[in-house]
XYZ file of C-alpha atoms in Angstrom:
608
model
C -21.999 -19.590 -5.947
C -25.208 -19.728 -4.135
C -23.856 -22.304 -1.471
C -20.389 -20.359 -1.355
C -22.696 -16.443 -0.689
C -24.266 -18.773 1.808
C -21.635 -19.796 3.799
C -20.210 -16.191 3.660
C -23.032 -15.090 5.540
C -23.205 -17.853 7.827
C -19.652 -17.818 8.995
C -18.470 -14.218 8.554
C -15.087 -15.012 9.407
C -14.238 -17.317 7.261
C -12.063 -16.640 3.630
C -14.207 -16.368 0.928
C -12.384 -17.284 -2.070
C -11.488 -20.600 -4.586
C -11.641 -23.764 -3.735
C -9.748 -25.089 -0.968
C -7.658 -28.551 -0.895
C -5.150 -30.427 1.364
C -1.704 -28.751 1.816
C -0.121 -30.919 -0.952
C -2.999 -29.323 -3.214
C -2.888 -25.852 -4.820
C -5.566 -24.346 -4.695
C -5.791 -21.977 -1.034
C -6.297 -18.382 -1.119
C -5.112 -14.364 -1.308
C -6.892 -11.934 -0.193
C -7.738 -8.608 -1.962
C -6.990 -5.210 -1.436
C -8.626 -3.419 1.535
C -12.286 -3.034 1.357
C -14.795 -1.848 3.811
C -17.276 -4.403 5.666
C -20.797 -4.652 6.071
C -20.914 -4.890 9.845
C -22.724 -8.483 11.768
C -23.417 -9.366 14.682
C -20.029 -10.706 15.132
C -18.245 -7.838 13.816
C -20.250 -5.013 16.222
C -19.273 -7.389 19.297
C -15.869 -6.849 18.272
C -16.141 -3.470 17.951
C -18.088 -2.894 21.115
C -15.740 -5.131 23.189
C -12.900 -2.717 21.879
C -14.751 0.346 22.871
C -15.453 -1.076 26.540
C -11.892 -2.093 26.778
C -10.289 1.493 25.768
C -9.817 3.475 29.028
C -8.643 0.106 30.131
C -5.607 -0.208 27.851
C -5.067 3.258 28.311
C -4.200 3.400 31.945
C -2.087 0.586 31.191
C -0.315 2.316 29.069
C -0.293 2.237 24.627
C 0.319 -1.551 24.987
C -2.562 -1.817 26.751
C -1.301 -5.325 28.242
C -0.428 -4.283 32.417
C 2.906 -4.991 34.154
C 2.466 -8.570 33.977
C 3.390 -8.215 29.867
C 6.044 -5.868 30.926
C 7.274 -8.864 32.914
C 7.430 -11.332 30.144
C 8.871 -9.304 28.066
C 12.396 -8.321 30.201
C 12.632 -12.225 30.273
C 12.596 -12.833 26.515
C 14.607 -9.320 25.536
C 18.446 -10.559 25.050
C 20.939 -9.482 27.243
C 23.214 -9.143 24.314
C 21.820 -7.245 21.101
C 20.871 -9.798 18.740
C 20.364 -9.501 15.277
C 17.121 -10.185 13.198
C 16.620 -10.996 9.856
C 13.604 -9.437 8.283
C 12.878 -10.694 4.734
C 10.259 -9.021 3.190
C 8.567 -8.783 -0.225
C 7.812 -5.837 0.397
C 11.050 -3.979 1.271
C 12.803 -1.393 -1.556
C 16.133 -1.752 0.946
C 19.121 -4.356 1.824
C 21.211 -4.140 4.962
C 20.788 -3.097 8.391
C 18.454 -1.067 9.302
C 19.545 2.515 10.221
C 18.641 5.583 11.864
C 16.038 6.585 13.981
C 14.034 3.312 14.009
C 17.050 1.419 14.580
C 17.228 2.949 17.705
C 14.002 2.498 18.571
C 14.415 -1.089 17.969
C 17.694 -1.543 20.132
C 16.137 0.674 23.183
C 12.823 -1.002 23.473
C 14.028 -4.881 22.317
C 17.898 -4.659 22.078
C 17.756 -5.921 18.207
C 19.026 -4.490 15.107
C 17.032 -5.733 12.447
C 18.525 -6.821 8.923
C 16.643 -5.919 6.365
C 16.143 -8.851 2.765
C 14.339 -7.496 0.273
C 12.951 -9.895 -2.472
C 13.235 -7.993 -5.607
C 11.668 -9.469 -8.679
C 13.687 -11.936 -10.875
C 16.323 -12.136 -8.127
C 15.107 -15.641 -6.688
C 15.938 -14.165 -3.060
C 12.719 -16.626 -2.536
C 13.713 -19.438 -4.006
C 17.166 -19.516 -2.334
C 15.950 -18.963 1.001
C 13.544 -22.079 0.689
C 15.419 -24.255 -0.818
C 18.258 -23.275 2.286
C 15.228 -23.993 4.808
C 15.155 -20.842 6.465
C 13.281 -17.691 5.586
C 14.678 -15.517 8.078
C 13.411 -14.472 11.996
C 10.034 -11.924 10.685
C 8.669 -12.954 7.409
C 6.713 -10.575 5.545
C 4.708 -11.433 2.429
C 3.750 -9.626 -0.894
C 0.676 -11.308 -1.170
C -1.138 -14.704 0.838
C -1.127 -16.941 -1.995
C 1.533 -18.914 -4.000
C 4.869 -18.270 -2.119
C 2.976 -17.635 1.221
C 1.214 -20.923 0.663
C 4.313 -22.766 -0.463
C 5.739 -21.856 2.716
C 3.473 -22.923 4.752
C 3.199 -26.657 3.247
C 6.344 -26.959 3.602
C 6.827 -25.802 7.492
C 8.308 -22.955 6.594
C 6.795 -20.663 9.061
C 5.866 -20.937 12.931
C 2.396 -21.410 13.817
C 0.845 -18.506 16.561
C -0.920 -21.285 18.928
C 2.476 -23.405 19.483
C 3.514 -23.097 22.760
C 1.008 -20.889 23.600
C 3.319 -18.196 21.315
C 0.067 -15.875 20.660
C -1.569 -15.524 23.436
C 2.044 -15.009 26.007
C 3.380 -12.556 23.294
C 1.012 -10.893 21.106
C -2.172 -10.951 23.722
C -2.870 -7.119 21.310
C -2.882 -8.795 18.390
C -5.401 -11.812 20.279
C -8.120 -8.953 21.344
C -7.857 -6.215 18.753
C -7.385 -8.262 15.612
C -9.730 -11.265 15.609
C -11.114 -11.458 12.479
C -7.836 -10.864 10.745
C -6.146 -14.002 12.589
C -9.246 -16.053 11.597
C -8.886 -15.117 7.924
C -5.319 -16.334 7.858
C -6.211 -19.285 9.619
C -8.673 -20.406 7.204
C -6.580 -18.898 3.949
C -3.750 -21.307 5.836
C -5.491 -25.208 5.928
C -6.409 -24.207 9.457
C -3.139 -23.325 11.535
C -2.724 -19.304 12.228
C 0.677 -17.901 11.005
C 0.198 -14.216 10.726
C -2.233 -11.904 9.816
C -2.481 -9.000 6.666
C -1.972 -5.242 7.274
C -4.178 -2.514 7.169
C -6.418 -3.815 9.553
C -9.288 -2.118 11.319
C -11.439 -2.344 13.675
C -14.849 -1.000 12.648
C -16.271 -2.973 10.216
C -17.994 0.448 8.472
C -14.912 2.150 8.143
C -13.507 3.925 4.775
C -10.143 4.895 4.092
C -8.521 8.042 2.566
C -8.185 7.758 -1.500
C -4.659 5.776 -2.715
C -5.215 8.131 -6.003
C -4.289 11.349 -5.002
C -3.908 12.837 -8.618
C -1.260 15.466 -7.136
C -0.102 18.533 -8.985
C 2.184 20.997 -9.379
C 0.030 23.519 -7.601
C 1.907 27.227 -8.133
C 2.035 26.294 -11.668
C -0.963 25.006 -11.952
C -2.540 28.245 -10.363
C -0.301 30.830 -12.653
C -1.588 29.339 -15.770
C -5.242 30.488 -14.435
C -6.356 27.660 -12.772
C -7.709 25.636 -16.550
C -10.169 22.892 -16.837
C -9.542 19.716 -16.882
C -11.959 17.894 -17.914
C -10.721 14.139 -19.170
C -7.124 12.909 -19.766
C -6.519 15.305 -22.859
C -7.176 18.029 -21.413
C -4.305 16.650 -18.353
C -2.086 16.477 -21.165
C -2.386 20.094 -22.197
C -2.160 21.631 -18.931
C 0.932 19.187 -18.634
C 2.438 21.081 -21.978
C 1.631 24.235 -20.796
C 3.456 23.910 -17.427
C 6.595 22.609 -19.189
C 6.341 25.621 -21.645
C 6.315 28.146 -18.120
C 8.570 26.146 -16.028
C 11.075 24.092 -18.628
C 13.753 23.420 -16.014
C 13.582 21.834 -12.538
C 15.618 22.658 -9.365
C 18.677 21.570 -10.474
C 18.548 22.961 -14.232
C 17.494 19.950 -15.856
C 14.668 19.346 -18.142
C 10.846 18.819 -16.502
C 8.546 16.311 -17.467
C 4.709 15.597 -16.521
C 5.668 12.588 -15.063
C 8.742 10.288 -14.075
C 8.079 6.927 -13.548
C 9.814 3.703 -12.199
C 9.458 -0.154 -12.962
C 10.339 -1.585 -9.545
C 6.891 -2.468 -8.680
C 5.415 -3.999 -11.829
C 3.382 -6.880 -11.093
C 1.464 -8.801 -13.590
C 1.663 -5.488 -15.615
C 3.025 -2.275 -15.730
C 1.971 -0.393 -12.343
C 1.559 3.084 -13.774
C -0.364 1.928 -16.345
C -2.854 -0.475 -14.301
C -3.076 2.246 -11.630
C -3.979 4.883 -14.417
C -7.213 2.656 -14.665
C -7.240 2.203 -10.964
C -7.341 6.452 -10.470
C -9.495 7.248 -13.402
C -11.918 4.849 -14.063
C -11.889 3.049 -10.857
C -10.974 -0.277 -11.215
C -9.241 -2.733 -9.163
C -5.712 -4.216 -10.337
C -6.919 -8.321 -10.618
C -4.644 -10.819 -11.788
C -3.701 -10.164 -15.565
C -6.494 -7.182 -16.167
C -8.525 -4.869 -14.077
C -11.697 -5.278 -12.336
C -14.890 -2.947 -12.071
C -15.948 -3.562 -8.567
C -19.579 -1.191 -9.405
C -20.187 -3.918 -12.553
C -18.621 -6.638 -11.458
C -17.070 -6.810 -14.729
C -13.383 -8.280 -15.317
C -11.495 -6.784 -18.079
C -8.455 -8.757 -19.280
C -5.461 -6.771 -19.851
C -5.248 -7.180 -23.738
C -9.255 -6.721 -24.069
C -9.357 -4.124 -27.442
C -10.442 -1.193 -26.206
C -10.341 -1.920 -22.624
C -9.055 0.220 -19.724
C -4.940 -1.618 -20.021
C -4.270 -0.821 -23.649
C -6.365 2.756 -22.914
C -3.845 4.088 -20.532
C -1.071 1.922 -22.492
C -1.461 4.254 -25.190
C -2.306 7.821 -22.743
C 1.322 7.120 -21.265
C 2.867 6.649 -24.725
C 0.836 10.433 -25.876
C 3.306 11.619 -23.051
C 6.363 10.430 -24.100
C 5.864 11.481 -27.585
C 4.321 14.867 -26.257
C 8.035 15.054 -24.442
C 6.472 14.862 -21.167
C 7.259 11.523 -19.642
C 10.525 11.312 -18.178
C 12.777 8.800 -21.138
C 14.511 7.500 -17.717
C 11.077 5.880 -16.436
C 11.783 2.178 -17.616
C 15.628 1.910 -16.491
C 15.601 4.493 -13.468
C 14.463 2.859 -9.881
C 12.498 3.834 -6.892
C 14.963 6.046 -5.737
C 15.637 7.949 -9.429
C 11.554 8.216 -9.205
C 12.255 9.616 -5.935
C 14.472 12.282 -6.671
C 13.168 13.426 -10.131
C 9.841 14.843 -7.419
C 11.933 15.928 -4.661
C 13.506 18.011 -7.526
C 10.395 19.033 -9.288
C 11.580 17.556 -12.324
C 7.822 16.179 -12.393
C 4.846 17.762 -12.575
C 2.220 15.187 -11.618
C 1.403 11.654 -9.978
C -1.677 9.523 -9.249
C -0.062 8.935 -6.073
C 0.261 10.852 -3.137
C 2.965 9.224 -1.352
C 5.228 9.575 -4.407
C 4.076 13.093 -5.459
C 3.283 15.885 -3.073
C 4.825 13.839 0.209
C 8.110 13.777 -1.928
C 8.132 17.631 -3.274
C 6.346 19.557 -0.589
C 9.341 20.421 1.545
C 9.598 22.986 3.651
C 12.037 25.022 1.364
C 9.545 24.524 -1.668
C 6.308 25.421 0.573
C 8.271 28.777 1.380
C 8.621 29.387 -2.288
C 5.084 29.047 -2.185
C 5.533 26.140 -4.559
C 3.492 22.986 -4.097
C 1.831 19.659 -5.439
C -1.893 19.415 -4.281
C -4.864 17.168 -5.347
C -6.374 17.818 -9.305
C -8.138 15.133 -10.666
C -10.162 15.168 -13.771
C -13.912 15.963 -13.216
C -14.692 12.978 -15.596
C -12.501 10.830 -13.366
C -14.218 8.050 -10.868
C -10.930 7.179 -8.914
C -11.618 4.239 -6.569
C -11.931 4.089 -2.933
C -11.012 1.109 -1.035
C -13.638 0.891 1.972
C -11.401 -0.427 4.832
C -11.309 -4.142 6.333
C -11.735 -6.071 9.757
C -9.863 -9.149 8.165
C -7.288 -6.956 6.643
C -4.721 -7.445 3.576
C -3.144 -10.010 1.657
C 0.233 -8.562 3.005
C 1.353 -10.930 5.874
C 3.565 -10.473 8.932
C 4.700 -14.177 9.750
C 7.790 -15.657 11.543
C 10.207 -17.825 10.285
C 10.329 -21.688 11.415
C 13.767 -21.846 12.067
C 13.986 -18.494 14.119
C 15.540 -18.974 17.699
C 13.592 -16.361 19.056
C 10.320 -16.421 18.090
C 8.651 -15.173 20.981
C 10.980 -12.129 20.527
C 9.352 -11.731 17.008
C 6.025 -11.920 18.302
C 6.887 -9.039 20.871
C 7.985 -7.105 18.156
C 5.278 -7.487 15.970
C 2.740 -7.235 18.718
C 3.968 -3.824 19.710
C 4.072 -2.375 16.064
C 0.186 -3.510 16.401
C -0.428 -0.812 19.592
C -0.954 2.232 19.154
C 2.533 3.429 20.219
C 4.012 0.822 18.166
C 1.585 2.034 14.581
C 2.484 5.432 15.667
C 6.275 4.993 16.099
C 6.593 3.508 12.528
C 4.691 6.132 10.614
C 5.862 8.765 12.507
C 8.917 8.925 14.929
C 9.197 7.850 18.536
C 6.450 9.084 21.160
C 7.390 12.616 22.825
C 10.115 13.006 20.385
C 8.062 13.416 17.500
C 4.509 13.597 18.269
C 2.617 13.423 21.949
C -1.442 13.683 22.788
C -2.180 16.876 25.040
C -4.821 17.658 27.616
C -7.721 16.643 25.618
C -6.658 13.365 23.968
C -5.507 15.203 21.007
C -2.614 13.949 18.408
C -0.045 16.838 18.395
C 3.102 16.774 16.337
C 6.162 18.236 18.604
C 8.272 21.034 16.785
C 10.847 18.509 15.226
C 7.622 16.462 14.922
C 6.021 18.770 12.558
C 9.302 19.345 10.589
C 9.866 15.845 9.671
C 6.337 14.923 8.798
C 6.717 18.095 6.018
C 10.045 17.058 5.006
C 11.873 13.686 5.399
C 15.062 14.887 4.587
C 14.865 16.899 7.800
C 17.534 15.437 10.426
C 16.416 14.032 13.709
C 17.505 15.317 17.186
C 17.263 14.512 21.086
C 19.560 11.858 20.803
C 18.487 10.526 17.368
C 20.596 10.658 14.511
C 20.286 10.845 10.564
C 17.694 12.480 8.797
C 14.070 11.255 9.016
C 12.948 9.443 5.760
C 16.350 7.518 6.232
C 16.008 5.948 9.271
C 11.948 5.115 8.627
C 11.130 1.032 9.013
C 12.187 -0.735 6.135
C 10.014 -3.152 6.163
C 7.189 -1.628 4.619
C 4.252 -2.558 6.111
C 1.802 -1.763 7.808
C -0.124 -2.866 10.912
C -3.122 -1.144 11.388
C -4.675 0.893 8.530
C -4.219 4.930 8.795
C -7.637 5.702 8.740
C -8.201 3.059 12.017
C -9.064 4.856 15.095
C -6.290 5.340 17.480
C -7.740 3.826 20.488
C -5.200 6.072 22.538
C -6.030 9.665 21.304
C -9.830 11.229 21.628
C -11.308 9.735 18.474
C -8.820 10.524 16.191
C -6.838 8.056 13.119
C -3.329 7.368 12.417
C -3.565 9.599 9.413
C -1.715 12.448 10.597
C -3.995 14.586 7.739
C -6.887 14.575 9.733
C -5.356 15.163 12.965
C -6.907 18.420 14.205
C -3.379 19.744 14.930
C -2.631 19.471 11.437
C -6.580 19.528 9.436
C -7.070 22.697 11.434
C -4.832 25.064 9.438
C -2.919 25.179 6.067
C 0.589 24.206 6.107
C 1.419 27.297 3.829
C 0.442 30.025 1.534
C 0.332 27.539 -1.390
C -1.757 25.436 0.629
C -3.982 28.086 1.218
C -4.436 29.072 -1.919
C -5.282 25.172 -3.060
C -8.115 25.175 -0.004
C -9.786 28.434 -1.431
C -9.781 27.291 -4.474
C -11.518 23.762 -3.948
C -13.263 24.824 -0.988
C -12.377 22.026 0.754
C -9.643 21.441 3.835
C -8.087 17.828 2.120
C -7.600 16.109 -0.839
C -10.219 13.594 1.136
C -12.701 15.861 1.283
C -12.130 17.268 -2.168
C -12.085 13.603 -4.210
C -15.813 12.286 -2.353
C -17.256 15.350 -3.397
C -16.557 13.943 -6.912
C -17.827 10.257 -8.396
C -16.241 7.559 -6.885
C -16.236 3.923 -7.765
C -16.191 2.114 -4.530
C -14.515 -0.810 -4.170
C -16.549 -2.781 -0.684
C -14.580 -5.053 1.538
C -15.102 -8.836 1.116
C -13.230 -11.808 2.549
C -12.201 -12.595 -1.595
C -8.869 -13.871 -1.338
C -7.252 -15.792 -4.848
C -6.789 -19.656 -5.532
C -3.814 -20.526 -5.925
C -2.827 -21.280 -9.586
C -1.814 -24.596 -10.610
C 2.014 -25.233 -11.350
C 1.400 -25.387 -14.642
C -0.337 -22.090 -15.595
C 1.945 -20.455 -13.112
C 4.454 -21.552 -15.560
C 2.478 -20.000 -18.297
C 1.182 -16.897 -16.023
C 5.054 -15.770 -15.770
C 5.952 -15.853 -19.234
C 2.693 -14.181 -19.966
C 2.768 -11.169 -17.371
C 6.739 -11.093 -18.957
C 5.749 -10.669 -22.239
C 3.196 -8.032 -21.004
C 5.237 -6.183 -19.265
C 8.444 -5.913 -21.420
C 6.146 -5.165 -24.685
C 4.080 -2.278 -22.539
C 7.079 -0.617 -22.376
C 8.245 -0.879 -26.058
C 4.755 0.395 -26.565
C 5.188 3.509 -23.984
C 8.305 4.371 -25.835
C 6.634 4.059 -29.534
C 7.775 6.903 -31.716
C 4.430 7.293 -33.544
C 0.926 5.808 -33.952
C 1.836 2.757 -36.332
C 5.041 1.894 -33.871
C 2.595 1.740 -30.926
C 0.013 -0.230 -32.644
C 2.359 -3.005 -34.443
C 4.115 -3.188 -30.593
C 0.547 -3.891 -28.906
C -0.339 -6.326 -31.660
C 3.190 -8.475 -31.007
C 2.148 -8.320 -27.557
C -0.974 -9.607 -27.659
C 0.403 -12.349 -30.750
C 3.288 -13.333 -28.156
C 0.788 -13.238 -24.927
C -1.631 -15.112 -26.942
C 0.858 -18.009 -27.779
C 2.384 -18.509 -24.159
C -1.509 -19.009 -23.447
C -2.836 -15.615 -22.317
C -6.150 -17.310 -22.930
C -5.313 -19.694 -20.125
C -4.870 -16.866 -17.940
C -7.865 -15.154 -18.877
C -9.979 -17.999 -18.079
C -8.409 -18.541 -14.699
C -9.478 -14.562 -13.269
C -12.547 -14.617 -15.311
C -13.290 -17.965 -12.716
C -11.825 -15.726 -10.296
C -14.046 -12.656 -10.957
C -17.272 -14.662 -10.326
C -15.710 -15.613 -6.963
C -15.056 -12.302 -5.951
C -18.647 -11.032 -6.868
C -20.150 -13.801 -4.530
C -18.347 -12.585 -1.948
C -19.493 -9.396 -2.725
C -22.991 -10.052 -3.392
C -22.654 -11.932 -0.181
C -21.592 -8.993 1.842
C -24.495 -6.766 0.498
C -26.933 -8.659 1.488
């Protein structure tokens, strides 16, 4: 551990994570979730060579790359619109992509892009290697055991062939060093790709993933009552069901509606209920304290899983968690809070960014930041080397310094823009002082998704948004192109200046604060610091024992959120942890506990 902090220190770039072997080995690495960096020598070059270099790529426009790029690229951009496969891990949509950003795709590069998803249990994965060919832009989940089995076997084209980085992504080369150097070490030494959420100064912190939204208007007519811990959640949850019983469309309301789509090793909602209240980071099979260092396996008695296990099943049987949650989707999730059928979520992009439409903000109804005043929701500091979430390209692609264009643009600032928010002029523009200002459609769509687009785009906003789903640059990363402002449209001045609405308002005075930001530092936080942690790859055999495991966890957490009483709940988590136990859970557990001392070198090695 010593030699490993070491190193860390020594060569700030590299991966800091298990042990690395040959590419018919298993062991390479995935990286954690974004974390802020102590800043080095290195790291404030960077970020000083960026700084000198902004008026430059200004005047040359948001690609910051002259007419000499523009030159390049009317060379490799087809004559005839081709058609891209995207397969992504990360995608919740199959097909073509539509609407707005299709357009914006077929103007700039004369693509359409087609959109494979790899929903669990599907083996979308498995079929496309075994075929050879992975598609045109490859986008990974995570940097470890499918990214990794890619790679060994040639699966993906390297960035230095044929000089493919620095002709086609030269934005990428000089804004994203350290990010490209993590992959190449995570990848035996040859660059593929590089993880989202990437920014630029290594001190940065991000806004909070745990929003703890709610319903607002009801919220406020049932006198604005403290809440305190999780029970107390749960009464104010009863009460608002007892005031407002019905939702939009006349059917019953719920605290919360849930979805199963994203389970991992466990049951999102319930890992991320320990992620927003207590802090700690989702790690393999159990959670992680990042202020300890302390790894708590899923199944630990008393720990932080079964806690929130059993919090989620007190809703159900309090007739407050929507009985659809296990079978309904992403999209049934969706609708149940663009209905108001649900009165709260941890998250913000599922919660208020869902219900607070225009023609519910008029009603001067509205879901804004709550959280418990016992709660220490964790904040993920922001990182230089970015995610485990990797754009790559596809071996077998026929165009892959097409792909690289593409990718390299999402990485400018028009490009990061574009994708979170519309196309430049048509939906947002920067005015006289540098400023980030949302046009009149602009504004609309941002507040509502289901708003249609206009001036020459078609189809209504949250429709036609990327389907890839991810991201580039982080939102909280400066936007080199605006006067000192993020890609988080909250903090714009255009839009931090002034509420939004009357409910809004209301939710300001009453916190005293102008964000949910603001509001959730001036509370205890458990902060989770950026490292260059990324995860060894598990050996073939406890993968095989890892799947049934995380199975067995996540099918029986389930039963157990649906347990009709007490004793139901308790005999459910003890054939859980029985069943886990005999697949070799303990296996498991050994494996992140291993894991967990990695991850504190690391990050004893960045706070020193």
């Amino acid at each position: 551990m010593a030699l490993l902090a070491a190193a860390v220190m020594t060569l700030p770039l590299a991966a800091c994570g298990g042990e690395a072997t040959d590419s018919s080995a298993e062991s390479k690495q995935e990286s954690s979730q974004e974390s802020t960096q102590e800043s080095s020598p290195e790291a404030d070059d960077a970020s000083g060579d960026a700084e000198a270099s902004q008026g430059e790529d200004t005047e040359q426009g948001t690609e910051g790359q002259g007419t000499d790029y523009d030159a390049l690229l009317e060379d490799i951009i087809p004559d005839e619109t081709v058609t891209l496969d995207v397969f992504t891990q990360l995608a919740n949509y199959s097909g073509e992509q539509v609407g707005w950003f299709a357009q914006v795709m077929l103007e700039k590069f004369n693509v359409k892009l087609n959109i494979i998803p790899d929903p669990d249990g599907a083996g979308v994965y498995e079929t496309r290697m075994e075929s050879g060919n992975l598609g045109d832009i490859v986008v990974w989940g995570h940097d470890a055991d499918d990214y990794l089995n890619a790679v060994n076997k040639d699966m993906l084209f390297g960035w230095e062939e044929e000089d493919l980085l620095d002709t086609y992504g030269p934005y990428i080369k000089e804004h994203m060093p350290y990010a490209l150097e993590k992959n190449r070490e995570i990848s035996g030494g040859t660059l593929y790709g590089f993880g989202g959420e990437v920014v630029e100064d290594p001190n940065a912190t991000g806004d909070f993933t745990y929003s703890w939204d709610l319903r607002w208007d009801l919220y406020k007519e049932l006198g604005y009552p403290e809440i305190k811990n999780l029970d107390d959640l749960v009464e104010v949850l009863a009460q608002m069901k007892e005031i407002c019983p019905t939702d939009d469309n006349g059917k019953p309301t719920y605290g919360v509606s849930l979805f199963s789509d994203w389970d991992g090793d466990m049951v999102m909602y319930v890992k991320s209920m320990a992620s927003a209240y207590y802090g700690y980071d989702e790690f393999g099979v159990g959670l992680y304290d990042p202020t300890e260092q302390v790894f708590h396996p899923a199944l630990e008695e008393g720990g932080p899983y079964l806690e929130m296990l059993k919090f989620h099943n007190t809703l159900y049987r309090r007739d407050l968690l929507d009985p659809d949650s296990m079978t309904q989707g992403f999209s049934g999730m969706a609708e149940d809070y663009q209905n108001g059928t649900a009165f709260w979520n941890i998250f913000g992009f599922l919660g208020s960014s869902a219900y607070n439409t225009e023609t519910h903000t008029s009603q001067g109804k509205g879901m804004f930041t709550m959280s418990p005043s016992e709660a220490t929701p964790i904040s993920y500091g922001l990182s230089i080397y970015g995610n485990d979430r990797l754009w790559t390209i596809g071996s077998k692609t026929q165009y892959p310094e097409l792909c690289m264009a593409i990718i390299n643009w999402l990485c400018t600032p028009e490009g990061r823009m574009t994708m979170s928010y519309g196309p430049k002029d048509v939906c947002w523009y920067y005015d006289e002082n540098g400023k980030t200002v949302p046009t009149e459609l602009g504004r609309a769509v941002m507040l509502d998704g289901k708003k249609e687009m206009s001036d020459g785009y078609t189809g209504a906003f949250a429709d036609g948004g990327c389907q890839i789903n991810n991201t580039t640059w982080s939102q909280d990363a400066t936007n080199p192109d605006s006067n000192g402002e993020t890609y988080n449209r909250l903090k714009w001045d255009s839009f931090a200046a002034e509420p939004q609405s009357e409910i809004e308002a209301d939710w300001r005075e009453y916190t005293g604060f102008n964000s949910r930001d603001e509001f959730l530092r001036s509370r205890d936080v458990n902060f989770a610091p950026a490292t260059t942690y990324s995860a060894s790859v598990k050996p073939e055999e406890l993968t095989v024992i890892w799947n049934q495991v995380t199975e067995c966890i996540r099918t029986k957490s389930w039963e157990a959120i649906y347990a009709k009483d007490d004793a139901e709940f308790d005999k459910i988590v003890q054939e859980m942890i029985t069943k886990a136990e005999e697949y070799g859970y303990a296996q498991c557990v050994e494996f992140q506990e291993n894991e967990a001392k990695i991850r504190k070198a690391c990050e004893d090695a960045v706070s020193q």
